[in-house]
PDB file of C-alpha atoms in Angstrom:
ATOM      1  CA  UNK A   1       0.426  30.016  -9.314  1.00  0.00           C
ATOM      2  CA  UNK A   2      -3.288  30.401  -7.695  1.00  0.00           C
ATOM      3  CA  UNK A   3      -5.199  27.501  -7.171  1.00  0.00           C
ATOM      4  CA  UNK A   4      -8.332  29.923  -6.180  1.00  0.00           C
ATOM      5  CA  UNK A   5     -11.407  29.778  -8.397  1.00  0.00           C
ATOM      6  CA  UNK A   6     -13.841  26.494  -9.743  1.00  0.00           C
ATOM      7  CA  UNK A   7     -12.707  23.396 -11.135  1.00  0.00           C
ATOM      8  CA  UNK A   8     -14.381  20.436 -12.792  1.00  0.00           C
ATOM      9  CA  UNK A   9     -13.508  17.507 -11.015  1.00  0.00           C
ATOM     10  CA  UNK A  10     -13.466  13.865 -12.429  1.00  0.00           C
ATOM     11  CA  UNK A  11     -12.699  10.641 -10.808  1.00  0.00           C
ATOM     12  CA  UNK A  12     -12.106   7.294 -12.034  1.00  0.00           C
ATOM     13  CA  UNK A  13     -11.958   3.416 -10.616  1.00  0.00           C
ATOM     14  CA  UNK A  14      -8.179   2.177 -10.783  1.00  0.00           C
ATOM     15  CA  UNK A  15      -8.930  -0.130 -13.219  1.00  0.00           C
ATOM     16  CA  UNK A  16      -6.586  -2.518 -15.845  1.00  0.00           C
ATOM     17  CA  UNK A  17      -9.283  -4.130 -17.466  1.00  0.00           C
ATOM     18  CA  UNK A  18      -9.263  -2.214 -20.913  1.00  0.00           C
ATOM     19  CA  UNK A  19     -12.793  -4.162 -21.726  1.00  0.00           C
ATOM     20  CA  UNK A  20     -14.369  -2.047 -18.965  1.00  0.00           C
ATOM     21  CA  UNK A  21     -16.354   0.766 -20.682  1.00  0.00           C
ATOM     22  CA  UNK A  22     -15.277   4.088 -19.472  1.00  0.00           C
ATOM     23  CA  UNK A  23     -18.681   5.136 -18.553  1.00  0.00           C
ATOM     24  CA  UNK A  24     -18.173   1.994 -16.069  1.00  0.00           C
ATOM     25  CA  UNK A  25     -14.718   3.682 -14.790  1.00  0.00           C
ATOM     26  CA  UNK A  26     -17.000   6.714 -13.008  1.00  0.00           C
ATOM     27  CA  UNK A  27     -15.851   7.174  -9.023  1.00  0.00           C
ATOM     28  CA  UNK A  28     -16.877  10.707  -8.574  1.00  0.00           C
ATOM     29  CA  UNK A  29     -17.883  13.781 -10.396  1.00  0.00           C
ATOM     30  CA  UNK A  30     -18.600  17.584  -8.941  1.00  0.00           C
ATOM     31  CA  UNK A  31     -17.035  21.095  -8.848  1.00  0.00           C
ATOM     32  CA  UNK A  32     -14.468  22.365  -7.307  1.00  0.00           C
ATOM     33  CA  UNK A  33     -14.123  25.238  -5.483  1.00  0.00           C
ATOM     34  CA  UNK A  34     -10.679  25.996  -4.140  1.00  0.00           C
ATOM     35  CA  UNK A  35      -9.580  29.401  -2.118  1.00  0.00           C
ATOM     36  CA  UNK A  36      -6.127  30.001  -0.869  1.00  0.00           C
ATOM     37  CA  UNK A  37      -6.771  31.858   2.588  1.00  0.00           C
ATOM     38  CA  UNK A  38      -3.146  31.283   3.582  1.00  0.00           C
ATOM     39  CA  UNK A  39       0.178  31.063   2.158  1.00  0.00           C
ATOM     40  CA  UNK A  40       0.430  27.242   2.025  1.00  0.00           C
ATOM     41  CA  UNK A  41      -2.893  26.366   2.389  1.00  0.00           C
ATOM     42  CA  UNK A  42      -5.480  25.372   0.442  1.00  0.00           C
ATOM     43  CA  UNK A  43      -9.720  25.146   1.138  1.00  0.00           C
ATOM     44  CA  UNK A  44     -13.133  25.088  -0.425  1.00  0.00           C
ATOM     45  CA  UNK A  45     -15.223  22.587  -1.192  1.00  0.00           C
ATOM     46  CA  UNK A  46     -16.144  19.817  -3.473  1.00  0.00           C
ATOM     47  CA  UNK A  47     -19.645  19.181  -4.331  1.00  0.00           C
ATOM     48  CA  UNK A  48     -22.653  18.337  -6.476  1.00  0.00           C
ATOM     49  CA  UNK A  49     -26.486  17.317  -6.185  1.00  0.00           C
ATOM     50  CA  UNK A  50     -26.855  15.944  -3.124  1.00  0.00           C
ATOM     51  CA  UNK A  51     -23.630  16.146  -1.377  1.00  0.00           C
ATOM     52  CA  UNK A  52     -20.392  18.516  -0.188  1.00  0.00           C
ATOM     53  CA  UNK A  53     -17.181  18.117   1.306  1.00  0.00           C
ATOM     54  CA  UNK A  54     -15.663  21.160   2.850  1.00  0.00           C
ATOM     55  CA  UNK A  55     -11.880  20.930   2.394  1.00  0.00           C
ATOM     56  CA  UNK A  56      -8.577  21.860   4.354  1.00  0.00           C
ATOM     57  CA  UNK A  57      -5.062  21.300   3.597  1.00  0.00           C
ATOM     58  CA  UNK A  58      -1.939  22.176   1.914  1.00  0.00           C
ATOM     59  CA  UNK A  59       0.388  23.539  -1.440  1.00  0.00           C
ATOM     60  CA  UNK A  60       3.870  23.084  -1.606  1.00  0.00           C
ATOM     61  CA  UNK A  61       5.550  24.999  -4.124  1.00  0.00           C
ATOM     62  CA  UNK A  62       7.756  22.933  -6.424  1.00  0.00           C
ATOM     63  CA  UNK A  63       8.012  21.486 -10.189  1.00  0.00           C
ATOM     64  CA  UNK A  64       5.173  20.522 -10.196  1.00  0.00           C
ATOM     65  CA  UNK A  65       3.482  22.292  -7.451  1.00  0.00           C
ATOM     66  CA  UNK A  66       1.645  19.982  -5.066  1.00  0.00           C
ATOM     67  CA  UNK A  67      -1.892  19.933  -2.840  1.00  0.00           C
ATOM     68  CA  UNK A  68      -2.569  17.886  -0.171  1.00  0.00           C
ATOM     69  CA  UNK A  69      -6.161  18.405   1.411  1.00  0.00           C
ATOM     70  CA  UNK A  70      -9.082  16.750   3.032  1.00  0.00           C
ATOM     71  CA  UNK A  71     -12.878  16.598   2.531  1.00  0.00           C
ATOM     72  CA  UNK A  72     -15.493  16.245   5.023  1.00  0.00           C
ATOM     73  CA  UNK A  73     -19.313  16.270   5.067  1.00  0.00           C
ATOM     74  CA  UNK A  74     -22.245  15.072   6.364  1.00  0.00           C
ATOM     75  CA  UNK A  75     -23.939  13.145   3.441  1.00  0.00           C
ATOM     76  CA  UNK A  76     -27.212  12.225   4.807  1.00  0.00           C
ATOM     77  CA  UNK A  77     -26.725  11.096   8.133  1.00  0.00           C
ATOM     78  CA  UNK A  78     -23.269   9.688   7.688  1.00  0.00           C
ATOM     79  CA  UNK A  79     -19.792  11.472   7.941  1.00  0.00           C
ATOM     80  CA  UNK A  80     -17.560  11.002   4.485  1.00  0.00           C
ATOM     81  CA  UNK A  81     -14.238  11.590   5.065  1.00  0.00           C
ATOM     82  CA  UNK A  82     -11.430  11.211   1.880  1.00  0.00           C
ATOM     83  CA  UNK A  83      -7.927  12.501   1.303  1.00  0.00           C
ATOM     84  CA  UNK A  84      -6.512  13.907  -1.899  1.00  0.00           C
ATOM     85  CA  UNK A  85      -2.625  14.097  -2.703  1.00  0.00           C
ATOM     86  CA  UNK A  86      -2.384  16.057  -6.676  1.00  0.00           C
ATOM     87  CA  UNK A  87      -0.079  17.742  -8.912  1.00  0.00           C
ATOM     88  CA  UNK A  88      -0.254  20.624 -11.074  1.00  0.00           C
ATOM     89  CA  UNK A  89       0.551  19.253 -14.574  1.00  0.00           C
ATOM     90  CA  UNK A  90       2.946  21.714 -16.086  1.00  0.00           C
ATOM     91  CA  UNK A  91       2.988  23.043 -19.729  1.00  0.00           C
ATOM     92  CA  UNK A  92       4.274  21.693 -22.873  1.00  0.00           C
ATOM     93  CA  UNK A  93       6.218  24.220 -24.852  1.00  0.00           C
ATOM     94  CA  UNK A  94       5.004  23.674 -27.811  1.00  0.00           C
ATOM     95  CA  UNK A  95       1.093  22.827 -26.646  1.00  0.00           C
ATOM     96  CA  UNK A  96      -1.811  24.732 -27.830  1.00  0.00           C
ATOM     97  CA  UNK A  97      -5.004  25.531 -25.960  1.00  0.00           C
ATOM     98  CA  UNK A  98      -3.936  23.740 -22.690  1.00  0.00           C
ATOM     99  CA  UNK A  99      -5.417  24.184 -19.570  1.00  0.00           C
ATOM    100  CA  UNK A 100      -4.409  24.157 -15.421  1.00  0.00           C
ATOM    101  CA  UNK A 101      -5.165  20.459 -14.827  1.00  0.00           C
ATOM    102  CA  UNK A 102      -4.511  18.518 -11.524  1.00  0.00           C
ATOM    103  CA  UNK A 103      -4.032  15.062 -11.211  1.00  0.00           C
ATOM    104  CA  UNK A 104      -3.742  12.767  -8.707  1.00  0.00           C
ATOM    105  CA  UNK A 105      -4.935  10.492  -6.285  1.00  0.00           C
ATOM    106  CA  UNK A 106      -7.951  10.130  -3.633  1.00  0.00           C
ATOM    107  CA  UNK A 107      -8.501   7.496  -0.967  1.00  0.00           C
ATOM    108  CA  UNK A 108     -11.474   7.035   1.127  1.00  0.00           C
ATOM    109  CA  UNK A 109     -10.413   7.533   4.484  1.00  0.00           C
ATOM    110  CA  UNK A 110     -13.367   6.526   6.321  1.00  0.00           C
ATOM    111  CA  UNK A 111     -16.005   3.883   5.258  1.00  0.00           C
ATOM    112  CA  UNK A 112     -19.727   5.185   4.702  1.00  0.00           C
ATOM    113  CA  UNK A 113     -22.860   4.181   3.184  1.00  0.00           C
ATOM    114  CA  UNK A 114     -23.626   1.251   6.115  1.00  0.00           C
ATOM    115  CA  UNK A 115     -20.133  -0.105   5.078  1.00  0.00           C
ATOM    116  CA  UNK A 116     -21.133  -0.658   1.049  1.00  0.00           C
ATOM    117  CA  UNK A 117     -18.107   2.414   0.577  1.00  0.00           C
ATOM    118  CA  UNK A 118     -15.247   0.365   2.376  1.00  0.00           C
ATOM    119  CA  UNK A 119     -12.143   2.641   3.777  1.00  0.00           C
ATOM    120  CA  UNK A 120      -8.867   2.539   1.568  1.00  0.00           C
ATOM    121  CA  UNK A 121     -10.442   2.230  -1.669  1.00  0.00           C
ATOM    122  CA  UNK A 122      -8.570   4.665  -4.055  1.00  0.00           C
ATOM    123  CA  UNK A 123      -8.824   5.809  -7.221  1.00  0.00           C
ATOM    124  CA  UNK A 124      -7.405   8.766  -9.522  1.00  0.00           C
ATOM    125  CA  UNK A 125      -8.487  11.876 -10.127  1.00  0.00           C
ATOM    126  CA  UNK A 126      -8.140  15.058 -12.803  1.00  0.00           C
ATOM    127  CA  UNK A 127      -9.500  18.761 -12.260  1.00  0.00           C
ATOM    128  CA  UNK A 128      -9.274  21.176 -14.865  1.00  0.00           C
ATOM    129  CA  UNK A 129      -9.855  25.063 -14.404  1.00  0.00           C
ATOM    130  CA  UNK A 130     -13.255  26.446 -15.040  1.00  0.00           C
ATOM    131  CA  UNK A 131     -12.614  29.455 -13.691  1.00  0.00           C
ATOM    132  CA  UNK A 132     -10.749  31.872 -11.534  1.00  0.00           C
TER     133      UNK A 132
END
């Protein structure tokens, strides 16, 4: 399995309150771009208007296959450092018109944004192929 090509990439606030609107569940939005240069190892970068995180880390082969990475980027002045651990959801049998997804999990690994973006918070994530 390649990882290579763009993804759409969704995040969303770790929330049980089911009278939060899902609009109001929005972490993080953007594309991303993954490349494999390496057997085992994953890069590219996740972006949108405004702001991009060049990535470095891992895949581990397995069922599901896994990817570890990190992003980091100067966002204005400030450094924005997060970690991402996500799976490869594997196929139903029977499913029609699926499509590679990853889920999984991100934590914010340094604080930014004059300490308004507090280190530790986490929150899930989903990417689904665009392309590649």
């Amino acid at each position: 399995m390649s990882f290579s090509g763009l993804w759409s990439y969704r995040s969303l606030i770790n929330s049980p309150d089911l009278s939060v609107t899902f609009n109001d569940l929005r972490f993080g939005a953007g594309t991303l771009d993954l490349n494999e240069p390496n057997p085992g190892k994953i890069g590219g970068s996740l972006g949108g208007v405004g702001w991009s995180l060049a990535l470095d880390g891992t895949t581990t082969e397995g069922n599901p296959p896994v990817l570890r990475w990190q992003g980091n980027g100067m966002i204005g002045a400030e450094a924005w450092v997060y970690d991402y651990l996500g799976y490869l959801v594997p196929d139903w049998p029977d499913g029609v018109g699926q499509t590679d997804t990853i889920v999984g999990s991100v934590i914010r690994t340094k604080p930014h944004s004059n300490g308004q973006a507090a280190a530790g918070y986490t929150a899930s994530f989903y990417a689904v192929r665009a392309s590649g």
